[in-house]
């Protein structure tokens, strides 16, 4: 279906992707892909088809009937991120996947966990909880002049490693437009032999993400955002070589085999992190979303999103709005505000005109809000379904609302 070999999708190709996406209509401009994106029809078909099968023949029987398709989902995800399918565990959200990895890592009282000054709120809560309950020390690496994690400061933090339990990084933060240099961080973490957990919730589906290139031991992601999958889905990548160094914190009888009255044996591979029950329809829908992304090409999705977001930043600056985005490489998440009108009111004006957007919340990125003294920001996120004409219409609404 997608013919051009490289670069952003052509207008014809964008039109093709839009044609198979029911939410892409003249009435709606969706600029909230970092909240929850618009799925392709094939995602809906996979989900609804399975729900109907469950309702017709029974949930367990439907699972048996779809056992191969179900297993193929992990293969598709593995293909997308350069992993082996045994390294993929299913979860209902990115936070669940991230927590499964985080709480499996051995942490001794007084040990440091090295984190960046731009972590997602859920992760920061876990750090604080680990500080309170395990006595670990949160060692926050500052940002450099571009707003991304300072590689020099991280290298210094890792000069001594006997007291380091973990390096944690959010690849694409929830606001601020930034793409963190995950590969450089991976090189340092690998050289220091410290487990590296990457929150790729906002990067998987919008960028080329290769776990071997990055060198992460764990990677967490969600289905509903840039992957254009169903809500209530996510996954964890767990590198095979890390499994001997970690212990899942809450295994069930799917993650572990109850092998004798008083003992159990962990399942092979990343399955040890999973629970037995899950939404089979959601998982199949996620598989369809990954297959759609692979068919379009993650490199082409990334190029299209990068181009569209850059266009939007220029348009916003042209109407006098402040763009708060940092980073040498920038993502499809554009954050902006003006002193003239509250961001919440801009969001309402956009919604009244059929434009979906969101407003940042301090609880999602307090480190960044405090560091930069940020007001609530209007968050506009684009995808490869977004057209230049849609951006023009959205910016016209903002121009009227602020002028
Ligand atoms: C960077 C980042 N990490 C993690 C999450 C959590 O994802 P989920 O809601 O699927 O748990 C989000 C959600 O917005 C996010 O932006």
Coordinates of C-alpha atoms and ligand atoms in Angstrom, one line a residue:
X1 CA 0.0 0.0 0.0
X2 CA 2.8 2.5 0.9
X3 CA 5.1 2.8 -2.0
X4 CA 7.7 5.5 -1.5
X5 CA 11.0 4.1 0.0
X6 CA 12.1 6.9 2.4
X7 CA 11.2 10.2 4.0
X8 CA 7.9 11.6 5.1
X9 CA 4.7 10.0 3.6
X10 CA 3.5 11.7 0.5
X11 CA 0.1 13.5 0.6
X12 CA -1.3 10.5 -1.3
X13 CA 0.1 8.1 1.2
X14 CA -1.2 10.1 4.1
X15 CA -4.6 10.0 2.4
X16 CA -4.4 6.2 2.2
X17 CA -3.6 5.9 5.9
X18 CA -6.5 8.4 6.7
X19 CA -8.9 6.4 4.5
X20 CA -8.4 3.3 6.7
X21 CA -8.7 5.3 9.9
X22 CA -12.4 5.9 10.8
X23 CA -11.6 8.8 13.1
X24 CA -10.0 10.8 10.3
X25 CA -12.9 12.9 9.1
X26 CA -13.5 16.5 8.0
X27 CA -15.3 17.1 11.3
X28 CA -12.5 16.2 13.6
X29 CA -8.9 17.3 13.9
X30 CA -7.2 14.9 16.3
X31 CA -4.1 16.5 17.9
X32 CA -4.0 14.3 20.9
X33 CA -2.1 11.3 19.7
X34 CA 0.1 11.4 22.7
X35 CA -3.0 11.0 24.8
X36 CA -4.7 8.3 22.8
X37 CA -4.5 8.1 19.0
X38 CA -6.9 7.0 16.3
X39 CA -6.9 3.3 15.4
X40 CA -6.9 1.8 11.9
X41 CA -10.0 -0.1 11.0
X42 CA -8.0 -3.3 11.1
X43 CA -7.5 -2.7 14.8
X44 CA -11.2 -2.4 15.4
X45 CA -11.9 -5.5 13.2
X46 CA -9.5 -7.6 15.2
X47 CA -10.9 -6.5 18.5
X48 CA -14.6 -6.6 17.6
X49 CA -14.2 -9.9 15.8
X50 CA -12.7 -11.5 18.9
X51 CA -15.3 -10.0 21.2
X52 CA -18.0 -11.5 18.9
X53 CA -16.2 -14.9 18.9
X54 CA -16.0 -14.8 22.7
X55 CA -19.7 -14.0 23.0
X56 CA -20.6 -16.7 20.5
X57 CA -18.5 -19.7 21.6
X58 CA -17.1 -18.7 25.0
X59 CA -14.0 -16.8 26.1
X60 CA -11.7 -19.8 26.7
X61 CA -12.8 -21.5 23.5
X62 CA -12.3 -18.3 21.6
X63 CA -8.8 -18.0 23.0
X64 CA -8.0 -21.6 21.9
X65 CA -9.3 -20.8 18.4
X66 CA -7.0 -17.8 18.1
X67 CA -4.0 -19.2 19.8
X68 CA -1.7 -18.7 16.8
X69 CA -2.9 -15.2 16.1
X70 CA -2.4 -14.4 19.8
X71 CA 1.2 -15.7 19.7
X72 CA 1.9 -13.7 16.5
X73 CA 1.3 -10.4 18.4
X74 CA 4.5 -10.9 20.4
X75 CA 6.3 -11.7 17.2
X76 CA 5.1 -8.5 15.6
X77 CA 6.1 -6.4 18.6
X78 CA 9.5 -8.2 18.7
X79 CA 10.0 -7.5 15.0
X80 CA 9.1 -3.8 15.5
X81 CA 11.7 -3.3 18.3
X82 CA 14.4 -5.8 17.2
X83 CA 13.8 -8.3 20.0
X84 CA 13.0 -11.9 20.3
X85 CA 9.3 -12.8 20.9
X86 CA 10.3 -14.6 24.2
X87 CA 11.4 -11.2 25.5
X88 CA 7.9 -9.6 25.2
X89 CA 5.4 -9.6 28.0
X90 CA 1.8 -8.3 27.7
X91 CA 0.4 -5.7 30.0
X92 CA -2.6 -3.5 30.3
X93 CA -0.6 -0.2 30.3
X94 CA 2.9 1.2 30.1
X95 CA 2.9 2.0 33.8
X96 CA 2.1 -1.6 34.6
X97 CA 4.9 -2.8 32.4
X98 CA 7.3 -0.3 33.7
X99 CA 6.5 -1.2 37.3
X100 CA 6.9 -4.9 36.7
X101 CA 10.4 -4.2 35.5
X102 CA 11.3 -1.6 38.1
X103 CA 10.2 -3.6 41.1
X104 CA 12.0 -6.7 39.9
X105 CA 15.4 -5.0 40.2
X106 CA 17.3 -5.7 43.3
X107 CA 17.8 -2.5 45.4
X108 CA 19.7 -2.3 48.6
X109 CA 19.3 0.4 51.3
X110 CA 21.5 3.3 50.3
X111 CA 22.0 2.3 46.7
X112 CA 21.4 4.9 44.0
X113 CA 18.9 4.8 41.2
X114 CA 20.1 7.2 38.5
X115 CA 17.2 9.0 36.8
X116 CA 16.8 12.1 34.6
X117 CA 15.3 15.4 35.4
X118 CA 12.4 14.7 33.0
X119 CA 10.8 11.5 34.2
X120 CA 7.2 10.7 33.8
X121 CA 5.0 11.2 36.9
X122 CA 4.2 7.5 37.5
X123 CA 7.9 6.6 37.4
X124 CA 8.7 9.4 39.9
X125 CA 6.1 8.1 42.3
X126 CA 7.8 4.7 42.1
X127 CA 11.2 6.3 42.8
X128 CA 9.8 8.1 45.8
X129 CA 8.1 4.9 47.0
X130 CA 11.3 3.0 46.6
X131 CA 13.1 5.7 48.6
X132 CA 10.5 5.5 51.4
X133 CA 10.2 1.7 51.5
X134 CA 13.7 0.5 50.5
X135 CA 15.9 3.4 51.4
X136 CA 17.3 3.9 47.9
X137 CA 18.7 7.3 46.9
X138 CA 17.2 9.1 43.9
X139 CA 20.2 10.5 42.0
X140 CA 18.7 12.9 39.5
X141 CA 20.9 13.7 36.5
X142 CA 20.4 17.3 35.2
X143 CA 19.5 18.3 31.7
X144 CA 22.0 19.8 29.4
X145 CA 21.6 23.1 27.6
X146 CA 19.2 21.4 25.1
X147 CA 17.0 20.1 27.8
X148 CA 18.0 16.4 27.3
X149 CA 19.8 14.3 29.8
X150 CA 23.3 15.5 30.3
X151 CA 25.6 12.7 29.1
X152 CA 28.6 14.3 30.8
X153 CA 26.8 14.4 34.1
X154 CA 25.6 10.8 33.7
X155 CA 29.1 9.6 32.9
X156 CA 30.3 11.3 36.2
X157 CA 27.4 9.6 38.1
X158 CA 28.5 6.3 36.7
X159 CA 32.2 6.6 37.6
X160 CA 31.4 4.6 40.7
X161 CA 29.0 1.8 40.1
X162 CA 29.1 -0.5 43.1
X163 CA 26.3 1.5 44.7
X164 CA 24.1 1.9 41.6
X165 CA 20.9 -0.3 41.2
X166 CA 19.5 1.2 38.0
X167 CA 19.6 3.7 35.2
X168 CA 16.2 5.0 34.2
X169 CA 15.3 7.2 31.3
X170 CA 12.1 8.5 29.7
X171 CA 12.8 8.4 26.0
X172 CA 10.2 10.9 24.8
X173 CA 8.8 12.9 27.8
X174 CA 5.1 13.5 28.1
X175 CA 5.7 17.2 27.4
X176 CA 8.5 19.4 26.2
X177 CA 9.0 18.1 22.7
X178 CA 12.2 16.3 23.5
X179 CA 13.7 13.0 22.3
X180 CA 16.3 11.9 24.9
X181 CA 19.5 10.4 23.6
X182 CA 18.6 6.8 24.6
X183 CA 21.5 5.3 22.7
X184 CA 24.2 7.3 24.5
X185 CA 22.7 6.5 27.8
X186 CA 22.6 2.8 26.8
X187 CA 26.3 2.9 26.0
X188 CA 27.2 4.3 29.5
X189 CA 24.8 1.9 31.3
X190 CA 26.2 -1.0 29.4
X191 CA 29.8 -0.1 30.1
X192 CA 28.9 0.3 33.8
X193 CA 27.0 -3.0 33.8
X194 CA 24.0 -1.4 35.4
X195 CA 20.4 -2.4 34.5
X196 CA 18.9 0.2 32.1
X197 CA 15.1 0.7 32.1
X198 CA 13.7 2.8 29.2
X199 CA 10.2 4.3 29.3
X200 CA 9.4 4.2 25.6
X201 CA 5.7 4.9 26.1
X202 CA 5.7 8.0 23.9
X203 CA 8.3 6.8 21.4
X204 CA 7.2 3.3 20.4
X205 CA 4.9 3.8 17.3
X206 CA 6.2 7.3 16.5
X207 CA 9.9 6.5 16.0
X208 CA 12.3 3.7 15.0
X209 CA 13.1 2.0 18.3
X210 CA 15.6 -0.8 18.3
X211 CA 16.5 -2.4 21.6
X212 CA 19.9 -3.6 20.5
X213 CA 20.9 -0.2 19.2
X214 CA 19.7 1.4 22.4
X215 CA 21.1 -1.3 24.6
X216 CA 18.3 -1.1 27.2
X217 CA 17.6 -4.1 29.4
X218 CA 13.9 -3.2 29.8
X219 CA 11.6 -1.1 27.7
X220 CA 7.9 -0.3 28.5
X221 CA 5.3 0.9 26.1
X222 CA 1.6 1.4 25.7
X223 CA -0.8 0.5 22.9
X224 CA -3.2 3.5 22.7
X225 CA -0.7 6.3 22.0
X226 CA 1.5 6.5 18.9
X227 CA 1.0 2.8 18.1
X228 CA -2.7 3.5 17.4
X229 CA -3.7 0.4 19.3
X230 CA -6.5 -0.2 21.8
X231 CA -6.8 1.4 25.2
X232 CA -5.9 -1.0 28.1
X233 CA -3.0 -2.6 26.3
X234 CA 0.8 -2.3 26.7
X235 CA 3.9 -4.4 26.8
X236 CA 7.3 -4.9 28.4
X237 CA 10.5 -5.9 26.7
X238 CA 12.9 -7.8 29.0
X239 CA 16.3 -8.7 27.6
X240 CA 17.0 -12.4 28.0
X241 CA 20.4 -11.6 29.7
X242 CA 18.8 -9.5 32.4
X243 CA 16.5 -12.2 33.7
X244 CA 19.1 -13.8 35.9
X245 CA 19.7 -10.5 37.7
X246 CA 16.1 -9.7 38.5
X247 CA 13.1 -11.2 40.3
X248 CA 9.5 -10.5 39.3
X249 CA 7.8 -9.0 42.4
X250 CA 4.3 -10.5 42.1
X251 CA 4.3 -13.7 40.0
X252 CA 1.1 -15.6 39.5
X253 CA 0.7 -19.3 38.4
X254 CA 1.2 -18.2 34.7
X255 CA 4.4 -16.2 35.5
X256 CA 5.6 -19.1 37.6
X257 CA 4.9 -22.9 37.7
X258 CA 3.7 -24.1 41.1
X259 CA 6.2 -26.9 40.9
X260 CA 5.9 -28.3 44.5
X261 CA 3.8 -27.6 47.6
X262 CA 6.2 -25.0 48.9
X263 CA 7.9 -23.9 45.7
X264 CA 7.6 -22.5 42.3
X265 CA 9.7 -22.1 39.1
X266 CA 9.6 -18.9 37.0
X267 CA 8.3 -19.3 33.5
X268 CA 10.9 -18.9 30.7
X269 CA 11.5 -15.5 29.2
X270 CA 9.4 -12.4 29.8
X271 CA 6.3 -14.5 30.5
X272 CA 7.5 -14.5 34.1
X273 CA 6.3 -10.9 34.4
X274 CA 2.8 -11.5 32.9
X275 CA -0.5 -12.4 34.6
X276 CA -2.7 -15.2 33.3
X277 CA -5.7 -13.0 32.6
X278 CA -5.8 -10.3 30.0
X279 CA -8.0 -8.8 27.3
X280 CA -7.5 -11.2 24.3
X281 CA -9.4 -8.8 22.1
X282 CA -7.2 -5.9 23.1
X283 CA -4.0 -7.9 22.6
X284 CA -5.2 -9.0 19.1
X285 CA -6.0 -5.3 18.4
X286 CA -2.6 -4.3 19.5
X287 CA -1.1 -6.9 17.2
X288 CA -3.1 -5.4 14.3
X289 CA -1.9 -1.9 15.2
X290 CA 1.8 -3.0 15.2
X291 CA 1.3 -4.7 11.8
X292 CA -0.2 -1.5 10.4
X293 CA 2.7 0.5 11.7
X294 CA 5.2 -2.0 10.3
X295 CA 3.4 -1.9 6.9
X296 CA 3.6 1.9 6.8
X297 CA 7.2 1.8 8.1
X298 CA 8.4 3.2 11.4
X299 CA 11.1 5.2 9.6
X300 CA 8.4 6.9 7.4
X301 CA 6.1 7.4 10.4
X302 CA 8.9 9.1 12.3
X303 CA 9.9 11.3 9.3
X304 CA 6.3 12.4 8.8
X305 CA 5.7 13.2 12.4
X306 CA 9.0 15.1 12.7
X307 CA 8.1 17.2 9.7
X308 CA 4.5 17.9 10.8
X309 CA 5.6 18.8 14.3
X310 CA 8.3 21.2 13.0
X311 CA 5.6 22.9 10.8
X312 CA 3.3 23.3 13.7
X313 CA 6.0 24.8 15.9
X314 CA 6.7 27.5 13.2
X315 CA 3.0 28.2 12.8
X316 CA 2.5 28.7 16.6
X317 CA 5.5 31.0 16.8
X318 CA 4.1 33.0 13.9
X319 CA 0.9 33.8 15.8
X320 CA 2.9 34.8 18.9
X321 CA 2.6 31.7 21.0
X322 CA 5.5 30.5 23.1
X323 CA 6.7 27.1 22.1
X324 CA 8.2 25.3 25.1
X325 CA 9.9 22.4 23.3
X326 CA 13.5 21.5 23.9
X327 CA 15.9 18.9 22.5
X328 CA 18.3 18.4 19.6
X329 CA 15.9 15.9 18.2
X330 CA 12.3 16.7 18.7
X331 CA 9.2 14.5 18.9
X332 CA 5.6 14.8 17.7
X333 CA 4.5 16.3 21.0
X334 CA 4.3 20.1 20.7
X335 CA 3.8 22.2 23.9
X336 CA 2.8 25.8 23.8
X337 CA 1.2 28.6 25.8
X338 CA 0.5 32.3 25.8
X339 CA 0.2 34.7 28.7
X340 CA -2.9 36.2 27.0
X341 CA -5.2 33.2 27.5
X342 CA -5.2 30.2 29.9
X343 CA -4.2 26.9 28.2
X344 CA -7.4 25.3 29.5
X345 CA -9.5 28.0 27.7
X346 CA -7.5 27.4 24.5
X347 CA -8.2 23.7 24.8
X348 CA -12.0 24.6 25.1
X349 CA -11.8 26.9 22.1
X350 CA -10.2 24.1 20.1
X351 CA -12.7 21.5 21.2
X352 CA -15.6 23.8 20.3
X353 CA -14.0 23.9 16.8
X354 CA -13.7 20.2 16.6
X355 CA -10.0 20.0 17.5
X356 CA -8.8 17.5 20.1
X357 CA -5.8 18.6 22.3
X358 CA -4.8 18.3 26.0
X359 CA -3.3 20.4 28.7
X360 CA -0.3 19.3 30.8
X361 CA -0.7 18.5 34.4
X362 CA 2.0 19.1 37.0
X363 CA 1.6 15.6 38.4
X364 CA 2.8 14.1 35.1
X365 CA 6.1 16.0 34.9
X366 CA 6.8 17.8 38.2
X367 CA 10.6 17.7 37.7
X368 CA 10.3 19.6 34.4
X369 CA 7.6 22.0 35.7
X370 CA 9.7 23.0 38.7
X371 CA 13.0 23.2 36.7
X372 CA 11.5 25.5 34.0
X373 CA 8.8 27.1 36.1
X374 CA 6.2 26.0 33.5
X375 CA 2.6 27.1 33.4
X376 CA 0.0 24.5 32.3
X377 CA 0.8 24.0 28.6
X378 CA -1.4 23.3 25.7
X379 CA -0.2 20.0 24.2
X380 CA -0.8 19.3 20.5
X381 CA 0.5 16.1 19.2
X382 CA 0.6 15.0 15.6
X383 CA 0.8 11.7 13.8
X384 CA 1.3 10.5 10.2
X385 CA -2.4 11.0 9.7
X386 CA -2.1 14.7 10.4
X387 CA -2.3 17.0 7.4
X388 CA -0.8 20.4 6.9
X389 CA -4.3 21.8 6.3
X390 CA -5.5 20.4 9.6
X391 CA -2.6 22.3 11.4
X392 CA -3.6 25.5 9.6
X393 CA -7.2 25.1 10.7
X394 CA -6.2 24.4 14.3
X395 CA -3.7 27.4 14.4
X396 CA -6.4 29.7 13.0
X397 CA -8.6 28.8 15.9
X398 CA -5.8 29.6 18.3
X399 CA -5.1 32.8 16.5
X400 CA -8.7 33.9 17.0
X401 CA -8.8 32.8 20.6
X402 CA -5.6 34.6 21.5
X403 CA -6.0 37.7 19.3
Ligands
LIG1 C1 6.3 9.2 29.1 C2 5.1 8.4 29.6 N1 5.4 7.3 30.3 C3 4.4 6.5 30.8 C4 3.1 6.8 30.6 C5 2.0 5.9 31.2 O1 1.3 5.2 30.2 P1 0.0 4.4 30.6 O2 -1.0 5.4 30.9 O3 -0.3 3.5 29.4 O4 0.4 3.6 31.8 C6 2.8 8.0 29.9 C7 1.4 8.4 29.7 O5 1.0 9.5 29.3 C8 3.8 8.8 29.4 O6 3.6 9.9 28.7

